[in-house]
Short mmCIF file of C-alpha atoms in Angstrom, two decimals:
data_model
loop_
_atom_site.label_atom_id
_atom_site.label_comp_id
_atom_site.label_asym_id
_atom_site.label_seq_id
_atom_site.Cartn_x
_atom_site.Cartn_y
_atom_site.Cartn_z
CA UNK A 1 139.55 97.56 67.34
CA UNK A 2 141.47 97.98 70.25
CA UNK A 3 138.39 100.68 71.56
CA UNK A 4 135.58 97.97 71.01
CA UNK A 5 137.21 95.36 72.92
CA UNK A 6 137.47 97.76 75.93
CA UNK A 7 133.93 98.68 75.76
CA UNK A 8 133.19 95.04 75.29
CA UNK A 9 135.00 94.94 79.08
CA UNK A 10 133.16 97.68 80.15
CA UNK A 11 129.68 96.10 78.84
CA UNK A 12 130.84 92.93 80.11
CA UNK A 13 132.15 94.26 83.69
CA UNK A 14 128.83 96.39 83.97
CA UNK A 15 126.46 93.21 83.27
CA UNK A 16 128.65 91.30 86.08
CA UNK A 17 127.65 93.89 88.62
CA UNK A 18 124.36 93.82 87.59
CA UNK A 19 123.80 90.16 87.89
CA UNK A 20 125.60 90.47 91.67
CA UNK A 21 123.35 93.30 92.48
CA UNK A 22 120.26 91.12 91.59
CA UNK A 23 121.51 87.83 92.93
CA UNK A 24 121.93 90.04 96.27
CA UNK A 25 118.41 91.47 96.08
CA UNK A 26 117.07 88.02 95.49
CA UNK A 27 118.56 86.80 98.68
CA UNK A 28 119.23 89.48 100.85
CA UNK A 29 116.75 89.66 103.96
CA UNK A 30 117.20 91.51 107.48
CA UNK A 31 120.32 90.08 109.77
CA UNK A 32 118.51 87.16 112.11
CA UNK A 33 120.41 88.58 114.82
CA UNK A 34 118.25 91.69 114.41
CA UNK A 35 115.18 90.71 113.66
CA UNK A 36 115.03 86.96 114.46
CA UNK A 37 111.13 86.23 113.20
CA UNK A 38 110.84 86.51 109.48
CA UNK A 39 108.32 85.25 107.04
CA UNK A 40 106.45 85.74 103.44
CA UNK A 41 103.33 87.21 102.28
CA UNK A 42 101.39 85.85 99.19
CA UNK A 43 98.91 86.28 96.98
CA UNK A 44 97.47 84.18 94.22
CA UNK A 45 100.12 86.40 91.77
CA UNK A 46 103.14 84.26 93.31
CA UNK A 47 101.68 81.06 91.54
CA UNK A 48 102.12 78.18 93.39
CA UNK A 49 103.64 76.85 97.05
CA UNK A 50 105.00 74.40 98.45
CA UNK A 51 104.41 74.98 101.86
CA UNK A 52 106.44 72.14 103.75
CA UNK A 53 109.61 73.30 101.47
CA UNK A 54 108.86 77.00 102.67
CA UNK A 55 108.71 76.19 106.22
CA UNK A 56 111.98 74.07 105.85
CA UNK A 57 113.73 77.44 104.32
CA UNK A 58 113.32 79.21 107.72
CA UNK A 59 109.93 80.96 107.41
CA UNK A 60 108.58 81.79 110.37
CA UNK A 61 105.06 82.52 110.02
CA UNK A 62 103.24 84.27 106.62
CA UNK A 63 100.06 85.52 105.75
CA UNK A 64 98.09 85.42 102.42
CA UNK A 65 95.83 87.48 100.44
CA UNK A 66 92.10 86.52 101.40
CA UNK A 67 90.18 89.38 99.73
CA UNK A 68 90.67 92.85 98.48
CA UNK A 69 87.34 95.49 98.18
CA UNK A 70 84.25 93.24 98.02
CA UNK A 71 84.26 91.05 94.84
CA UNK A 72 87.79 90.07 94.56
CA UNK A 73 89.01 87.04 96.49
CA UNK A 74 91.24 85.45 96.02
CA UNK A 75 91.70 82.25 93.70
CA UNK A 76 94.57 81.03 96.09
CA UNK A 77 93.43 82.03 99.79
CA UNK A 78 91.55 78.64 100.52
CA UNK A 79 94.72 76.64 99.29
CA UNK A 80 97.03 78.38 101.45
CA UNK A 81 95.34 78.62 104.34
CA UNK A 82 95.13 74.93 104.59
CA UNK A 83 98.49 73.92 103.20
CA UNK A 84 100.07 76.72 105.86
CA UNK A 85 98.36 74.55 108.78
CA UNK A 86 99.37 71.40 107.51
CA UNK A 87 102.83 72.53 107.24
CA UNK A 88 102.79 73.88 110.58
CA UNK A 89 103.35 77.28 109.35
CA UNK A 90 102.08 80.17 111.33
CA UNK A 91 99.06 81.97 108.98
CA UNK A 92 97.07 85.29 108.90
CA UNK A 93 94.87 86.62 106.54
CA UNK A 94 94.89 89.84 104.57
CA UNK A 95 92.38 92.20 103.08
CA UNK A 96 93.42 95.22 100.90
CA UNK A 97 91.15 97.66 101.72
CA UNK A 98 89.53 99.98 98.74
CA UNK A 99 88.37 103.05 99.10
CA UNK A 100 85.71 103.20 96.58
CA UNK A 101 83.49 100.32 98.44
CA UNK A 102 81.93 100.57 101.85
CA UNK A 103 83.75 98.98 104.64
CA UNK A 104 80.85 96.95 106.27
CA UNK A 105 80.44 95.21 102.39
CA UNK A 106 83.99 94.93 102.32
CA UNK A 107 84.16 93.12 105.55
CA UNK A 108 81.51 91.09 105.09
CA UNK A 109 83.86 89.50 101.99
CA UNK A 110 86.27 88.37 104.38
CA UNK A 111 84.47 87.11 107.04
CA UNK A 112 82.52 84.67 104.59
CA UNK A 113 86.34 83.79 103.49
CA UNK A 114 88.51 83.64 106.44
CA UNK A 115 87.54 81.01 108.44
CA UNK A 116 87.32 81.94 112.41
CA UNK A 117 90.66 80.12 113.66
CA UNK A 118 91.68 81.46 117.58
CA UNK A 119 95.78 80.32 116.61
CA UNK A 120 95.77 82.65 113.36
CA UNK A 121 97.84 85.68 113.45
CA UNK A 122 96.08 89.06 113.50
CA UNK A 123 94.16 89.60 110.70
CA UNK A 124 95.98 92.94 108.10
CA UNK A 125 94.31 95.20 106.61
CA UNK A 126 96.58 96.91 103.23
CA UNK A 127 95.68 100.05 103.09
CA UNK A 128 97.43 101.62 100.07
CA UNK A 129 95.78 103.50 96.63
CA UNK A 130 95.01 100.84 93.51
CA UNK A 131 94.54 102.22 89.77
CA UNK A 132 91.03 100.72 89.47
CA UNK A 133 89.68 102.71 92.71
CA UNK A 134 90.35 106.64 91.65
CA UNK A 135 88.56 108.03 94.50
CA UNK A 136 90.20 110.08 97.65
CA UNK A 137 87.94 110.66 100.48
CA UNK A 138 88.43 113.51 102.86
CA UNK A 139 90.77 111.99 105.69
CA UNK A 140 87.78 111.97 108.55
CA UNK A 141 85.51 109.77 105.81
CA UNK A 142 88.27 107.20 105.39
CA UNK A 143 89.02 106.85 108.79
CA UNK A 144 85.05 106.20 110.13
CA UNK A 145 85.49 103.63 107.54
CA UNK A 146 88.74 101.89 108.48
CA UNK A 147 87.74 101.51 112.04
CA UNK A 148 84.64 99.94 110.77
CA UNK A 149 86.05 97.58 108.77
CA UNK A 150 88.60 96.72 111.60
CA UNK A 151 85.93 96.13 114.07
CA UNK A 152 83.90 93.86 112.05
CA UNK A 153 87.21 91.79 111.32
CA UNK A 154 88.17 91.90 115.07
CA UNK A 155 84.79 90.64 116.28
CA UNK A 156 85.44 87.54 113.70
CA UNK A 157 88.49 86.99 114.36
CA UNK A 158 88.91 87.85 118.15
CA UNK A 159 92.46 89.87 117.80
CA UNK A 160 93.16 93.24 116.78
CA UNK A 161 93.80 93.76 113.32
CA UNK A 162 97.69 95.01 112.05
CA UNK A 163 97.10 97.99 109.50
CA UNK A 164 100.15 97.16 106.50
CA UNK A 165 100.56 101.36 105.62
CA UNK A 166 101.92 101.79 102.33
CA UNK A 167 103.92 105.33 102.37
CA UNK A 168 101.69 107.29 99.91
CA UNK A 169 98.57 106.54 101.92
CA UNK A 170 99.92 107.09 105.08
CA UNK A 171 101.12 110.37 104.08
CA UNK A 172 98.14 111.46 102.93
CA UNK A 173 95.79 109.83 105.59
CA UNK A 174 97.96 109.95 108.73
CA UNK A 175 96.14 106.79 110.05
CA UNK A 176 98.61 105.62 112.14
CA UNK A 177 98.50 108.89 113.99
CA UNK A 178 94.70 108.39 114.13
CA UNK A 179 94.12 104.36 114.60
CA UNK A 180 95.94 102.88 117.68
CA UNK A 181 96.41 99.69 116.00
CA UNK A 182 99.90 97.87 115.51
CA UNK A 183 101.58 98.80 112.36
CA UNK A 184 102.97 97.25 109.14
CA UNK A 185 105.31 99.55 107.35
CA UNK A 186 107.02 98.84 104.20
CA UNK A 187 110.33 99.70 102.65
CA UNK A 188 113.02 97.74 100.52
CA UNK A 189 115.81 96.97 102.43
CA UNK A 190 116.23 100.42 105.33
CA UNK A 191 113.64 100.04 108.48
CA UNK A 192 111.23 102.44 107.57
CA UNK A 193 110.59 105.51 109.81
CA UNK A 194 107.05 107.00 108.45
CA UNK A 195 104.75 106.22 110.58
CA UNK A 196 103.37 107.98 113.74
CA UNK A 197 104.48 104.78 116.33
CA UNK A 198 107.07 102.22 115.98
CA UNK A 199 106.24 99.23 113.60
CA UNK A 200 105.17 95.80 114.58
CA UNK A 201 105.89 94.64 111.18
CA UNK A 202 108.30 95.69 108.48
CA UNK A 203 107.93 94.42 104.89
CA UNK A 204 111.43 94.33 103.78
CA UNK A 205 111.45 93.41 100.46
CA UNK A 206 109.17 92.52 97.71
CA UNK A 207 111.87 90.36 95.53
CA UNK A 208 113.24 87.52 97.64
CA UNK A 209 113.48 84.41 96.09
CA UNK A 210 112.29 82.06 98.26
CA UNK A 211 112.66 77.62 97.65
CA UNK A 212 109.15 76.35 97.20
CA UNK A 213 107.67 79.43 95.98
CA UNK A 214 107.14 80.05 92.27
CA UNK A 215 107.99 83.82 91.89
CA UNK A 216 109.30 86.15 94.12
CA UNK A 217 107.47 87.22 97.24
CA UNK A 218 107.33 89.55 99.96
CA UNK A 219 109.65 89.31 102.52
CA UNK A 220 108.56 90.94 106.10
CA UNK A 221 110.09 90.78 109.76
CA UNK A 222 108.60 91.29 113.14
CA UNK A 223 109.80 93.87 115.52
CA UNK A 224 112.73 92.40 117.99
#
């Protein structure tokens, strides 16, 4: 009896920590004196937003899923893009790039989404591998076709695009080393340190809770 009730403490003491370690991970973003511009990225997977309650939480600016390959866009881009003006919240656009569809296709998706706005942020491209696209160019194929894609965005949208480099890709495509573009690295809770030139962009967490928004969302910070 006496063993059971002090691995009932143990159970219980264990379950504690976990609940701390979440409600941390929830709420934890980058120190302000650091990194004093932060802000969200969505998608139509976070459900719903309340954008004026977002941009009362101390969201700086945040950018939303638009399009990914060529036929996927995305069911909450048009939404967000208008309720982030109204609300006075600094937007940009994203397109998650796919390596099994041509880049001049896939661009032409998001310029016939994305409307031309000169006060957006730079448009991102996400370049990192999906399970429905199994294919893996040779590195000098990919490349031709992520500076294509970037310069058809770039003539729409009058800025240079920001490249968001997930790890795996990067490591296998060195495109930072290769594209002279400003970067967005990603990496829960440590400043990442993979690619080739310092990041513009660092997408800190992908768990934060944020009032306003329905599930959990990315959580990113600009370079001081």
């Amino acid at each position: 009896m006496k063993a059971l009730r002090i691995w009932a403490g143990i159970a219980l003491a264990l379950a504690l920590v976990g609940v701390c370690a979440w409600l941390f991970a929830v709420n934890w973003t980058p120190p302000r004196d650091s990194y004093p511009v932060q802000g969200i990225d969505v998608s139509d997977g976070d459900g719903a937003v309340n954008w004026f309650t977002v941009k009362a939480m101390d969201v700086d600016f945040a950018y939303a899923r638009a399009t990914a390959g060529v036929d996927t866009r995305d069911a909450m881009f048009a939404e967000h893009w208008a309720a982030m003006y109204e609300a006075g919240v600094p937007r940009g656009a994203i397109h998650v790039f796919s390596l099994c569809r041509l880049a001049a296709d896939q661009a032409a998706s998001f310029v016939a989404t994305v409307p031309r706005d000169p006060d957006a942020l730079p448009a991102a491209i996400d370049l990192s591998f999906h399970d429905d696209c199994p294919a893996r160019p040779v590195r000098d194929v990919v490349l031709v076709e992520i500076r294509r894609l970037a310069a058809i965005i770039e003539t729409h949208s009058g800025k240079p695009v920001i490249l968001r480099i997930a790890p795996d890709f990067e490591a296998k495509y060195q495109v930072s080393q290769a594209i002279d573009r400003p970067g967005w690295s990603t990496g829960l809770f440590f400043p990442p340190q993979y690619l080739a030139r310092p990041w513009r962009m660092w997408q800190s967490s992908t768990m934060r809770r944020v009032e306003g928004v329905e599930r959990p969302v990315n959580w990113n910070v600009m370079a001081p």
